[in-house]
């Protein structure tokens, strides 16, 4: 049986993602570390499954799963885990960049608004890295600068798919900037983890929404929709292991 014709409707996964996200944010708001530790690793698999059943491209699912890897690694309070988590997120950004390049080919390059947006992101990148550089641990300066460049490229590339994806890219950049501010030991807002996760969850959801609305992004969504409501009477020859 085609996995996109599963009996679990995408809306159920979308609702589950929203509920788990609410549990995570509430746990952070009240200082319940256990709730955050349990909820955070569930977010991206749920969103990836939602995107997959909606007919989302493989690069989108891959970006979300790399995000899941980063989420899990950043739960570990150690510099090697932080670097590994950053690498996982970087791989996710590469997936997004490839996806934006594929889906955004019809966008008119070189427009005045496009140049202004590119200039704004370039200024934000240079300013952020320059200001945070002295406060970053020596071993993290170059990796953070390289990651920031990739993140900024992803955020700018998202603008090619419209306002939803553009907002997602900008929020992703804001979320990771809040993390970098903490690493550089700059003053932070109360409960910084709450704001980091709020912007991150919103960013990934908006990116998914923007991609799924892009022309040519989904693989026969109408067939997937019908398949989700089709009762399978024949038994498959071999069960497909769950993932």
Coordinates of C-alpha atoms in Angstrom, one line a residue:
X1 CA 0.0 0.0 0.0
X2 CA 1.3 3.5 -0.9
X3 CA 2.4 5.1 2.4
X4 CA 0.7 8.3 1.3
X5 CA -2.6 6.4 1.3
X6 CA -2.4 5.7 5.0
X7 CA -5.5 5.7 7.1
X8 CA -4.2 8.4 9.4
X9 CA -5.4 11.7 7.9
X10 CA -3.0 14.6 7.6
X11 CA -5.2 16.8 9.7
X12 CA -4.8 14.4 12.7
X13 CA -1.0 14.8 12.5
X14 CA -1.4 18.6 12.1
X15 CA -3.5 18.7 15.3
X16 CA -1.1 16.5 17.1
X17 CA 1.8 18.8 16.1
X18 CA -0.2 21.8 17.5
X19 CA -1.0 20.0 20.7
X20 CA 2.6 18.8 21.3
X21 CA 3.8 22.3 20.5
X22 CA 1.4 23.7 23.0
X23 CA 2.6 21.2 25.7
X24 CA 6.2 22.1 24.9
X25 CA 5.6 25.9 25.2
X26 CA 3.5 25.5 28.3
X27 CA 6.2 23.4 29.9
X28 CA 8.8 26.1 29.2
X29 CA 6.5 28.8 30.4
X30 CA 6.1 27.1 33.8
X31 CA 9.6 25.7 34.1
X32 CA 8.7 22.0 33.6
X33 CA 11.9 20.6 32.1
X34 CA 10.5 17.1 31.8
X35 CA 7.6 18.2 29.6
X36 CA 10.0 20.0 27.3
X37 CA 12.4 17.1 27.1
X38 CA 9.5 14.8 26.1
X39 CA 7.6 17.1 23.8
X40 CA 10.5 18.7 21.8
X41 CA 11.7 15.5 20.1
X42 CA 8.1 14.7 18.9
X43 CA 7.6 18.0 17.0
X44 CA 9.5 17.6 13.8
X45 CA 8.6 13.9 13.2
X46 CA 4.9 14.9 13.5
X47 CA 5.4 17.8 11.1
X48 CA 7.4 15.7 8.7
X49 CA 4.7 13.0 8.6
X50 CA 2.1 15.7 8.1
X51 CA 4.1 17.2 5.2
X52 CA 4.7 13.7 3.7
X53 CA 1.0 12.8 3.7
X54 CA 0.1 16.1 2.2
X55 CA 2.3 15.1 -0.8
X56 CA 5.3 17.3 0.3
X57 CA 8.6 16.8 -1.6
X58 CA 11.3 14.6 -0.1
X59 CA 13.6 17.6 0.4
X60 CA 11.0 19.1 2.7
X61 CA 10.7 15.9 4.7
X62 CA 14.5 15.7 4.8
X63 CA 14.8 19.3 6.1
X64 CA 12.4 18.5 8.9
X65 CA 14.1 15.3 9.9
X66 CA 17.4 17.0 10.0
X67 CA 15.7 19.6 12.2
X68 CA 14.6 16.8 14.5
X69 CA 18.2 15.6 14.8
X70 CA 19.2 19.1 15.8
X71 CA 16.4 19.3 18.3
X72 CA 17.5 16.1 20.0
X73 CA 21.2 17.0 20.0
X74 CA 20.6 20.5 21.5
X75 CA 18.8 18.9 24.5
X76 CA 22.3 17.6 25.5
X77 CA 24.2 20.3 27.4
X78 CA 27.7 19.7 25.9
X79 CA 29.7 21.6 23.2
X80 CA 30.2 18.5 21.0
X81 CA 26.4 18.0 21.0
X82 CA 25.9 21.6 20.2
X83 CA 28.2 21.4 17.2
X84 CA 26.6 18.2 16.0
X85 CA 23.1 19.8 16.4
X86 CA 24.3 22.8 14.4
X87 CA 25.5 20.5 11.7
X88 CA 22.2 18.7 11.5
X89 CA 20.3 22.0 11.2
X90 CA 22.8 23.1 8.6
X91 CA 22.0 20.0 6.5
X92 CA 18.3 20.9 6.9
X93 CA 19.0 24.3 5.5
X94 CA 20.8 22.8 2.5
X95 CA 17.6 20.8 1.9
X96 CA 15.6 23.9 2.1
X97 CA 17.9 25.8 -0.2
X98 CA 17.8 23.1 -2.9
X99 CA 14.0 23.0 -2.5
X100 CA 13.6 26.8 -2.9
X101 CA 15.9 26.8 -5.9
X102 CA 13.8 24.1 -7.5
X103 CA 10.4 25.6 -6.7
X104 CA 11.3 29.3 -7.0
X105 CA 12.7 29.2 -10.5
X106 CA 9.8 31.1 -11.9
X107 CA 10.4 34.0 -9.5
X108 CA 11.7 37.1 -11.3
X109 CA 15.3 37.7 -10.1
X110 CA 16.9 41.1 -9.8
X111 CA 13.8 43.0 -8.9
X112 CA 14.2 46.1 -6.8
X113 CA 12.4 44.5 -3.8
X114 CA 14.5 41.4 -4.2
X115 CA 17.7 43.4 -4.1
X116 CA 16.5 45.3 -1.0
X117 CA 15.6 42.0 0.7
X118 CA 19.0 40.6 -0.1
X119 CA 20.7 43.7 1.2
X120 CA 18.7 43.6 4.4
X121 CA 19.6 40.0 5.1
X122 CA 23.3 40.7 4.3
X123 CA 23.3 43.6 6.8
X124 CA 21.6 41.4 9.4
X125 CA 24.2 38.7 8.9
X126 CA 27.2 40.9 9.1
X127 CA 25.9 42.9 12.1
X128 CA 24.9 39.7 14.1
X129 CA 28.2 37.9 13.5
X130 CA 30.3 41.1 14.2
X131 CA 28.5 41.9 17.4
X132 CA 28.4 38.3 18.8
X133 CA 31.9 37.3 17.7
X134 CA 33.8 38.6 20.8
X135 CA 31.4 36.8 23.2
X136 CA 31.4 33.5 21.5
X137 CA 33.7 30.7 22.8
X138 CA 36.8 30.5 20.5
X139 CA 36.0 27.0 19.3
X140 CA 32.5 28.1 18.2
X141 CA 33.2 31.3 16.4
X142 CA 34.0 29.9 12.9
X143 CA 31.3 27.3 13.0
X144 CA 28.7 29.8 14.2
X145 CA 29.7 32.3 11.5
X146 CA 29.5 29.6 8.8
X147 CA 26.2 28.4 10.1
X148 CA 24.9 31.9 10.2
X149 CA 25.8 32.4 6.5
X150 CA 23.9 29.2 5.5
X151 CA 20.9 30.2 7.7
X152 CA 20.7 33.6 6.2
X153 CA 20.9 32.2 2.7
X154 CA 18.0 29.9 3.6
X155 CA 15.9 32.7 5.0
X156 CA 16.5 34.8 1.9
X157 CA 15.8 31.9 -0.4
X158 CA 12.4 31.3 1.4
X159 CA 11.3 34.7 0.1
X160 CA 11.0 33.2 -3.4
X161 CA 8.0 31.1 -2.3
X162 CA 5.8 33.9 -1.0
X163 CA 4.9 35.5 2.3
X164 CA 4.4 32.3 4.4
X165 CA 7.7 30.8 3.6
X166 CA 9.4 34.2 3.9
X167 CA 8.0 34.7 7.4
X168 CA 9.1 31.1 8.3
X169 CA 12.7 31.9 7.1
X170 CA 12.8 35.1 9.1
X171 CA 11.5 33.5 12.3
X172 CA 14.0 30.7 11.9
X173 CA 16.8 33.3 11.7
X174 CA 15.4 35.1 14.8
X175 CA 15.1 31.8 16.8
X176 CA 18.7 30.8 16.1
X177 CA 19.9 34.4 16.8
X178 CA 18.4 34.1 20.2
X179 CA 20.3 30.9 20.7
X180 CA 23.6 32.6 19.7
X181 CA 22.9 35.5 22.0
X182 CA 22.7 33.0 24.9
X183 CA 25.9 31.3 23.8
X184 CA 27.6 34.7 23.7
X185 CA 26.3 35.4 27.2
X186 CA 24.4 38.5 26.2
X187 CA 21.4 39.7 28.2
X188 CA 18.4 37.7 27.3
X189 CA 14.6 38.1 27.7
X190 CA 12.9 36.2 30.6
X191 CA 12.5 32.5 29.8
X192 CA 14.6 32.7 26.6
X193 CA 13.9 29.0 25.8
X194 CA 10.2 29.8 25.5
X195 CA 10.9 32.5 22.8
X196 CA 13.4 30.3 21.0
X197 CA 10.9 27.4 20.7
X198 CA 7.9 29.7 19.9
X199 CA 9.7 31.2 17.0
X200 CA 11.2 27.9 15.9
X201 CA 7.9 26.0 15.9
X202 CA 6.2 28.8 14.0
X203 CA 9.1 29.0 11.5
X204 CA 9.0 25.3 10.6
X205 CA 5.2 25.3 10.3
X206 CA 5.3 28.4 8.1
X207 CA 8.0 27.0 5.9
X208 CA 6.0 23.8 5.4
X209 CA 2.9 25.7 4.6
X210 CA 4.7 27.9 2.1
X211 CA 6.3 24.9 0.4
X212 CA 3.0 23.0 0.2
X213 CA 1.3 26.0 -1.4
X214 CA 4.0 26.5 -4.0
X215 CA 3.1 25.4 -7.6
X216 CA 4.5 22.0 -8.4
X217 CA 5.5 21.2 -4.8
X218 CA 3.1 18.4 -4.0
X219 CA 2.9 15.1 -5.8
X220 CA -0.7 14.6 -6.8
X221 CA -2.3 15.9 -3.6
X222 CA -5.8 15.1 -4.9
X223 CA -4.9 11.4 -5.1
X224 CA -3.4 11.5 -1.7
X225 CA -6.6 13.2 -0.3
X226 CA -8.8 10.5 -1.8
X227 CA -6.4 7.8 -0.7
X228 CA -6.7 9.0 2.9
X229 CA -10.4 8.3 2.8
X230 CA -10.2 5.0 0.9
X231 CA -10.9 1.8 2.9
X232 CA -8.4 -0.9 1.8
X233 CA -10.2 -4.2 1.5
X234 CA -7.2 -6.2 0.2
X235 CA -4.4 -7.2 2.5
X236 CA -0.9 -6.2 1.4
X237 CA 1.5 -9.0 0.7
X238 CA 3.9 -7.8 3.3
X239 CA 3.4 -5.2 6.0
X240 CA 5.5 -2.1 5.7
X241 CA 7.4 -1.5 9.0
X242 CA 6.4 1.7 10.7
X243 CA 9.0 4.5 11.0

